[in-house]
């Protein structure tokens, strides 16, 4: 059997080490950290008052700030005010990430209206769609529609690594972003900006959390000056949990996943106009699996019935990202060079339990799926741009990419790409009108080789592509507070070779065609004169030619990629409103209609008909948040205590589970709460996730013959945390 061959090959794949040496911080240790902070709270509250006031200004004393803070982004590689952009951007700052407990990129994306994530139980294979645009199923690790940029370095969604560790801001850019971000950004892009070292300042923080199901987190950040022209910053995080589903043969959780992450940064500023910034990050996770559990028609899931008590102990994923950024400011321009190197490696045994195999194949045994990979990539970006506040926005640059990857089953892939790009927004006289135009021309070369033993021999393939993407738009400032815009964008998604370990034709170099997206967006951005209300709204329409879908064959348990056309259109709105008395309301919603627009396509498990709904895309998704911040009367010896409470409600509507529309995943509402009290340099908080205990579907999969699989989310959980700023 193919699985047996892969298991045998895995034993010889010596470069993939076991995760058994992973030594986590125990929940007891995390709890002790929190209890120690609680015990020391009155004493610590007297220390470092000046630094604490500055730290807390990012969060707990919002009643002293009656207006919303100004928001600047780097959505076009240059700092700009978010209100001036000709497309929609969802922005999450450091305080929001912390208070909503968004510790991973998957958490951020699931909490953004209009963004859908099918992670198959593991983020390394996450398939992300924005406004219904994105692969129906991924054909390979290179088949992405959403690119992630971490401090200017492009990475795939599955290789984000430290996630939101010591992050200053996350920007979710909606609509094709191929002009400036290049390949694999047909649906949008995600900009992650980490905090850089601060010159001349000793500062940092320490955080601990402990909660139900052995959830625990320990995190530390330190900023240290190195003379007058240099500084260093180090951030560390460890977290862990029990899986929320059990092995029925042992009565215990199937696994206890763990994560460790670090980021080190070094800043050198030889003169005021020049800075050199070196960053290195590492992330290691273990004991996860891309799980397929038995789903019943009511939406209830069975636990897994596994023969081994610890089948996932050897599973691991490692990611390293190294970035060198050199920037120099001229009187009217800014020159930036970003060089990045990414390395990733992983080995996973994903278990299908006996309860599923009895129904699926008629055998009383569990089934492992063995997956392994390693990859290496280099990226160089050089650009010249305008500076913040310039009357005319412009940027021009060149980019080069080299990526190599190898799978456990004997297949290797390589990508070489280079591009020239530029974009400008030009004001037209004093009328308030502005024109936006951008172009990017890319050359790509892809090569594929397979040395699988079945079928015998070596298969290979190569392909070359040249394509041009761009954006054009018209903006109009109706008043100093209100702008409207109309933007058209063209996106391109490269063709390629199937990279799935269980794809039909994986050894014969099967090629799927490139895709194209044409998107139109009309929007309005308004900020009230008193700075208390910010409102954005947009209408959009997307036409996708030759998107990808995976046709699953239950008889062979393999998939083959098929190209289909799709359409999506809808409206979005988001608002932030400082109500007064310490209350701030925020929210957003997306109404979306996304359909198949090709002729009928027959697959082994059904027919994909013209007009069918796109999988995982709800008609309505919405987010509502309410924050209350106020000063409290002194108690327990605390000086100037402050309350910071945040309630967040997310609604996701009913959506199709697969492209054949075989069954639906139900709608759900997820309610989260965080209540904290800060005094001086310390904050102690209680948190509760999924207060309504919604056991919603993370994804669904149709196996044929009425058999459904998938994964449910974690139910209600709660805990306590503490953070100390110094």
Short mmCIF file of N, CA and C in Angstrom, two decimals, residues 66-168:
data_model
loop_
_atom_site.label_atom_id
_atom_site.label_comp_id
_atom_site.label_asym_id
_atom_site.label_seq_id
_atom_site.Cartn_x
_atom_site.Cartn_y
_atom_site.Cartn_z
N UNK A 66 -10.64 60.95 24.04
CA UNK A 66 -12.00 61.02 23.50
C UNK A 66 -12.08 60.78 22.00
N UNK A 67 -10.96 60.85 21.29
CA UNK A 67 -10.97 60.65 19.85
C UNK A 67 -10.28 59.34 19.50
N UNK A 68 -10.60 58.82 18.32
CA UNK A 68 -9.94 57.61 17.84
C UNK A 68 -8.51 57.92 17.43
N UNK A 69 -7.57 57.01 17.65
CA UNK A 69 -6.19 57.27 17.23
C UNK A 69 -6.07 57.26 15.71
N UNK A 70 -5.15 58.05 15.19
CA UNK A 70 -4.88 58.05 13.75
C UNK A 70 -4.29 56.71 13.35
N UNK A 71 -4.65 56.24 12.16
CA UNK A 71 -4.18 54.93 11.68
C UNK A 71 -3.37 55.13 10.41
N UNK A 72 -2.11 54.69 10.44
CA UNK A 72 -1.28 54.66 9.25
C UNK A 72 -0.95 53.22 8.93
N UNK A 73 -0.81 52.92 7.65
CA UNK A 73 -0.54 51.56 7.19
C UNK A 73 0.59 51.59 6.17
N UNK A 74 1.09 50.40 5.86
CA UNK A 74 2.09 50.25 4.80
C UNK A 74 1.56 49.30 3.73
N UNK A 75 0.28 49.48 3.41
CA UNK A 75 -0.39 48.59 2.46
C UNK A 75 0.18 48.71 1.05
N UNK A 76 0.84 49.83 0.76
CA UNK A 76 1.47 50.00 -0.55
C UNK A 76 2.98 50.19 -0.40
N UNK A 77 3.55 49.52 0.62
CA UNK A 77 4.99 49.49 0.88
C UNK A 77 5.52 50.81 1.44
N UNK A 78 4.66 51.81 1.59
CA UNK A 78 5.03 53.12 2.09
C UNK A 78 4.02 53.53 3.15
N UNK A 79 4.44 54.24 4.17
CA UNK A 79 3.50 54.69 5.21
C UNK A 79 2.51 55.68 4.62
N UNK A 80 1.21 55.39 4.84
CA UNK A 80 0.13 56.25 4.37
C UNK A 80 -1.00 56.23 5.40
N UNK A 81 -1.82 57.25 5.37
CA UNK A 81 -3.04 57.24 6.17
C UNK A 81 -4.03 56.27 5.55
N UNK A 82 -4.65 55.44 6.37
CA UNK A 82 -5.54 54.40 5.86
C UNK A 82 -6.71 54.99 5.09
N UNK A 83 -7.13 56.21 5.45
CA UNK A 83 -8.27 56.83 4.77
C UNK A 83 -7.95 57.22 3.33
N UNK A 84 -6.68 57.28 2.97
CA UNK A 84 -6.30 57.71 1.63
C UNK A 84 -6.15 56.56 0.64
N UNK A 85 -6.29 55.32 1.10
CA UNK A 85 -6.09 54.17 0.22
C UNK A 85 -7.32 53.93 -0.66
N UNK A 86 -7.11 53.54 -1.93
CA UNK A 86 -8.25 53.28 -2.83
C UNK A 86 -8.74 51.84 -2.78
N UNK A 87 -8.70 51.21 -1.63
CA UNK A 87 -9.25 49.86 -1.43
C UNK A 87 -9.43 49.64 0.06
N UNK A 88 -10.07 48.53 0.41
CA UNK A 88 -10.42 48.25 1.81
C UNK A 88 -9.25 47.60 2.55
N UNK A 89 -9.01 48.07 3.76
CA UNK A 89 -7.99 47.49 4.64
C UNK A 89 -8.59 47.34 6.03
N UNK A 90 -8.51 46.13 6.60
CA UNK A 90 -8.87 45.90 8.00
C UNK A 90 -7.59 45.96 8.82
N UNK A 91 -7.57 46.79 9.85
CA UNK A 91 -6.36 47.02 10.63
C UNK A 91 -6.58 46.58 12.07
N UNK A 92 -5.64 45.81 12.60
CA UNK A 92 -5.64 45.40 14.00
C UNK A 92 -4.33 45.85 14.62
N UNK A 93 -4.40 46.68 15.67
CA UNK A 93 -3.17 47.13 16.31
C UNK A 93 -2.79 46.20 17.46
N UNK A 94 -1.70 46.54 18.11
CA UNK A 94 -1.16 45.69 19.17
C UNK A 94 -2.15 45.48 20.31
N UNK A 95 -2.85 46.55 20.70
CA UNK A 95 -3.80 46.44 21.80
C UNK A 95 -4.96 45.52 21.45
N UNK A 96 -5.48 45.62 20.23
CA UNK A 96 -6.59 44.76 19.81
C UNK A 96 -6.16 43.29 19.76
N UNK A 97 -4.96 43.03 19.25
CA UNK A 97 -4.46 41.66 19.20
C UNK A 97 -4.37 41.06 20.60
N UNK A 98 -3.89 41.87 21.54
CA UNK A 98 -3.73 41.39 22.91
C UNK A 98 -5.08 41.18 23.59
N UNK A 99 -5.97 42.17 23.47
CA UNK A 99 -7.23 42.12 24.21
C UNK A 99 -8.20 41.10 23.63
N UNK A 100 -8.09 40.79 22.33
CA UNK A 100 -8.92 39.75 21.74
C UNK A 100 -8.23 38.39 21.77
N UNK A 101 -7.03 38.33 22.33
CA UNK A 101 -6.25 37.09 22.48
C UNK A 101 -6.08 36.40 21.13
N UNK A 102 -5.66 37.18 20.14
CA UNK A 102 -5.41 36.65 18.80
C UNK A 102 -3.92 36.30 18.72
N UNK A 103 -3.58 35.08 19.12
CA UNK A 103 -2.17 34.70 19.22
C UNK A 103 -1.62 34.06 17.96
N UNK A 104 -2.46 33.80 16.97
CA UNK A 104 -2.00 33.20 15.72
C UNK A 104 -2.64 33.93 14.55
N UNK A 105 -2.03 33.79 13.37
CA UNK A 105 -2.60 34.42 12.19
C UNK A 105 -3.96 33.82 11.86
N UNK A 106 -4.15 32.53 12.11
CA UNK A 106 -5.44 31.91 11.85
C UNK A 106 -6.52 32.56 12.70
N UNK A 107 -6.21 32.87 13.97
CA UNK A 107 -7.17 33.57 14.82
C UNK A 107 -7.53 34.93 14.24
N UNK A 108 -6.52 35.65 13.74
CA UNK A 108 -6.76 36.97 13.15
C UNK A 108 -7.69 36.87 11.95
N UNK A 109 -7.41 35.91 11.07
CA UNK A 109 -8.19 35.79 9.84
C UNK A 109 -9.61 35.34 10.13
N UNK A 110 -9.79 34.39 11.04
CA UNK A 110 -11.14 33.93 11.37
C UNK A 110 -11.96 35.05 12.02
N UNK A 111 -11.30 36.01 12.62
CA UNK A 111 -12.01 37.12 13.24
C UNK A 111 -12.17 38.33 12.35
N UNK A 112 -11.96 38.17 11.03
CA UNK A 112 -12.10 39.28 10.08
C UNK A 112 -13.25 38.99 9.14
N UNK A 113 -14.32 39.79 9.14
CA UNK A 113 -15.44 39.55 8.21
C UNK A 113 -14.97 39.55 6.76
N UNK A 114 -15.54 38.62 5.99
CA UNK A 114 -15.18 38.52 4.58
C UNK A 114 -13.97 37.65 4.31
N UNK A 115 -13.35 37.11 5.37
CA UNK A 115 -12.19 36.23 5.22
C UNK A 115 -12.58 34.85 5.71
N UNK A 116 -12.32 33.83 4.89
CA UNK A 116 -12.63 32.45 5.26
C UNK A 116 -11.34 31.63 5.28
N UNK A 117 -11.24 30.73 6.27
CA UNK A 117 -10.06 29.89 6.43
C UNK A 117 -10.49 28.44 6.49
N UNK A 118 -9.94 27.61 5.60
CA UNK A 118 -10.09 26.16 5.69
C UNK A 118 -8.71 25.61 5.98
N UNK A 119 -8.47 25.28 7.25
CA UNK A 119 -7.12 24.90 7.66
C UNK A 119 -6.93 23.41 7.77
N UNK A 120 -7.99 22.61 7.45
CA UNK A 120 -7.86 21.16 7.50
C UNK A 120 -7.32 20.69 8.85
N UNK A 121 -7.56 21.51 9.88
CA UNK A 121 -7.09 21.15 11.21
C UNK A 121 -5.66 21.55 11.48
N UNK A 122 -4.92 22.07 10.48
CA UNK A 122 -3.53 22.48 10.66
C UNK A 122 -3.23 23.64 9.75
N UNK A 123 -2.67 24.73 10.32
CA UNK A 123 -2.53 25.96 9.54
C UNK A 123 -1.49 25.84 8.44
N UNK A 124 -0.59 24.83 8.50
CA UNK A 124 0.42 24.73 7.45
C UNK A 124 -0.18 24.44 6.09
N UNK A 125 -1.42 23.93 6.05
CA UNK A 125 -2.11 23.70 4.79
C UNK A 125 -3.31 24.62 4.63
N UNK A 126 -3.29 25.75 5.30
CA UNK A 126 -4.46 26.63 5.31
C UNK A 126 -4.76 27.17 3.92
N UNK A 127 -6.02 27.13 3.57
CA UNK A 127 -6.51 27.71 2.33
C UNK A 127 -7.36 28.92 2.70
N UNK A 128 -6.93 30.11 2.31
CA UNK A 128 -7.57 31.35 2.72
C UNK A 128 -8.26 31.98 1.52
N UNK A 129 -9.49 32.43 1.74
CA UNK A 129 -10.23 33.17 0.72
C UNK A 129 -10.64 34.52 1.28
N UNK A 130 -10.59 35.53 0.44
CA UNK A 130 -11.05 36.86 0.80
C UNK A 130 -12.11 37.27 -0.20
N UNK A 131 -13.29 37.59 0.30
CA UNK A 131 -14.43 37.96 -0.55
C UNK A 131 -14.75 36.88 -1.59
N UNK A 132 -14.57 35.62 -1.21
CA UNK A 132 -14.88 34.52 -2.10
C UNK A 132 -13.81 34.21 -3.12
N UNK A 133 -12.70 34.93 -3.11
CA UNK A 133 -11.61 34.71 -4.07
C UNK A 133 -10.54 33.86 -3.40
N UNK A 134 -10.13 32.81 -4.08
CA UNK A 134 -9.11 31.92 -3.57
C UNK A 134 -9.35 30.52 -4.08
N UNK A 135 -8.34 29.68 -4.04
CA UNK A 135 -8.49 28.32 -4.53
C UNK A 135 -9.62 27.62 -3.80
N UNK A 136 -10.44 26.87 -4.55
CA UNK A 136 -11.49 26.09 -3.90
C UNK A 136 -10.85 25.02 -3.03
N UNK A 137 -9.76 24.45 -3.50
CA UNK A 137 -8.89 23.61 -2.68
C UNK A 137 -7.48 23.81 -3.20
N UNK A 138 -6.50 23.80 -2.31
CA UNK A 138 -5.13 24.01 -2.73
C UNK A 138 -4.60 22.82 -3.51
N UNK A 139 -3.89 23.13 -4.61
CA UNK A 139 -3.25 22.07 -5.37
C UNK A 139 -1.83 21.82 -4.93
N UNK A 140 -1.21 22.81 -4.30
CA UNK A 140 0.17 22.68 -3.82
C UNK A 140 0.44 23.80 -2.84
N UNK A 141 1.61 23.76 -2.21
CA UNK A 141 1.98 24.82 -1.27
C UNK A 141 2.16 26.15 -1.98
N UNK A 142 2.35 26.11 -3.30
CA UNK A 142 2.51 27.33 -4.09
C UNK A 142 1.18 27.86 -4.60
N UNK A 143 0.10 27.11 -4.37
CA UNK A 143 -1.22 27.48 -4.89
C UNK A 143 -1.96 28.30 -3.85
N UNK A 144 -1.48 29.52 -3.63
CA UNK A 144 -2.10 30.41 -2.65
C UNK A 144 -2.68 31.63 -3.35
N UNK A 145 -3.72 32.18 -2.77
CA UNK A 145 -4.33 33.40 -3.30
C UNK A 145 -4.14 34.58 -2.36
N UNK A 146 -3.58 34.33 -1.19
CA UNK A 146 -3.34 35.39 -0.21
C UNK A 146 -1.88 35.30 0.22
N UNK A 147 -1.13 36.36 0.00
CA UNK A 147 0.27 36.40 0.38
C UNK A 147 0.40 37.08 1.74
N UNK A 148 1.33 36.62 2.54
CA UNK A 148 1.63 37.23 3.83
C UNK A 148 2.99 37.90 3.75
N UNK A 149 3.05 39.16 4.15
CA UNK A 149 4.31 39.88 4.22
C UNK A 149 4.62 40.21 5.66
N UNK A 150 5.75 39.70 6.16
CA UNK A 150 6.20 39.99 7.51
C UNK A 150 7.39 40.93 7.40
N UNK A 151 7.18 42.18 7.75
CA UNK A 151 8.23 43.20 7.65
C UNK A 151 8.84 43.24 6.26
N UNK A 152 7.97 43.10 5.24
CA UNK A 152 8.42 43.20 3.86
C UNK A 152 8.89 41.90 3.25
N UNK A 153 8.92 40.81 4.02
CA UNK A 153 9.36 39.52 3.51
C UNK A 153 8.14 38.65 3.19
N UNK A 154 7.98 38.18 1.94
CA UNK A 154 6.81 37.37 1.60
C UNK A 154 6.95 35.94 2.09
N UNK A 155 5.91 35.42 2.74
CA UNK A 155 5.87 34.03 3.18
C UNK A 155 4.47 33.50 2.90
N UNK A 156 4.33 32.18 2.87
CA UNK A 156 3.00 31.59 2.69
C UNK A 156 2.27 31.59 4.02
N UNK A 157 0.95 31.43 3.98
CA UNK A 157 0.13 31.45 5.19
C UNK A 157 0.60 30.39 6.18
N UNK A 158 1.00 29.22 5.67
CA UNK A 158 1.40 28.13 6.55
C UNK A 158 2.76 28.31 7.19
N UNK A 159 3.53 29.33 6.77
CA UNK A 159 4.88 29.52 7.29
C UNK A 159 5.03 30.83 8.05
N UNK A 160 3.94 31.30 8.65
CA UNK A 160 3.98 32.58 9.34
C UNK A 160 4.82 32.51 10.61
N UNK A 161 4.93 31.34 11.22
CA UNK A 161 5.82 31.17 12.35
C UNK A 161 5.32 31.83 13.61
N UNK A 162 6.05 32.84 14.15
CA UNK A 162 5.69 33.40 15.46
C UNK A 162 4.33 34.09 15.52
N UNK A 163 3.62 34.16 14.42
CA UNK A 163 2.26 34.70 14.45
C UNK A 163 2.22 36.14 14.90
N UNK A 164 1.52 36.42 16.00
CA UNK A 164 1.34 37.79 16.47
C UNK A 164 2.31 38.16 17.59
N UNK A 165 3.38 37.41 17.76
CA UNK A 165 4.36 37.69 18.81
C UNK A 165 5.01 39.06 18.58
N UNK A 166 4.87 39.96 19.56
CA UNK A 166 5.49 41.29 19.53
C UNK A 166 5.19 42.02 18.22
N UNK A 167 3.95 41.93 17.79
CA UNK A 167 3.52 42.55 16.53
C UNK A 167 2.91 43.92 16.82
N UNK A 168 3.29 44.90 16.03
CA UNK A 168 2.76 46.26 16.17
C UNK A 168 1.42 46.41 15.48
#
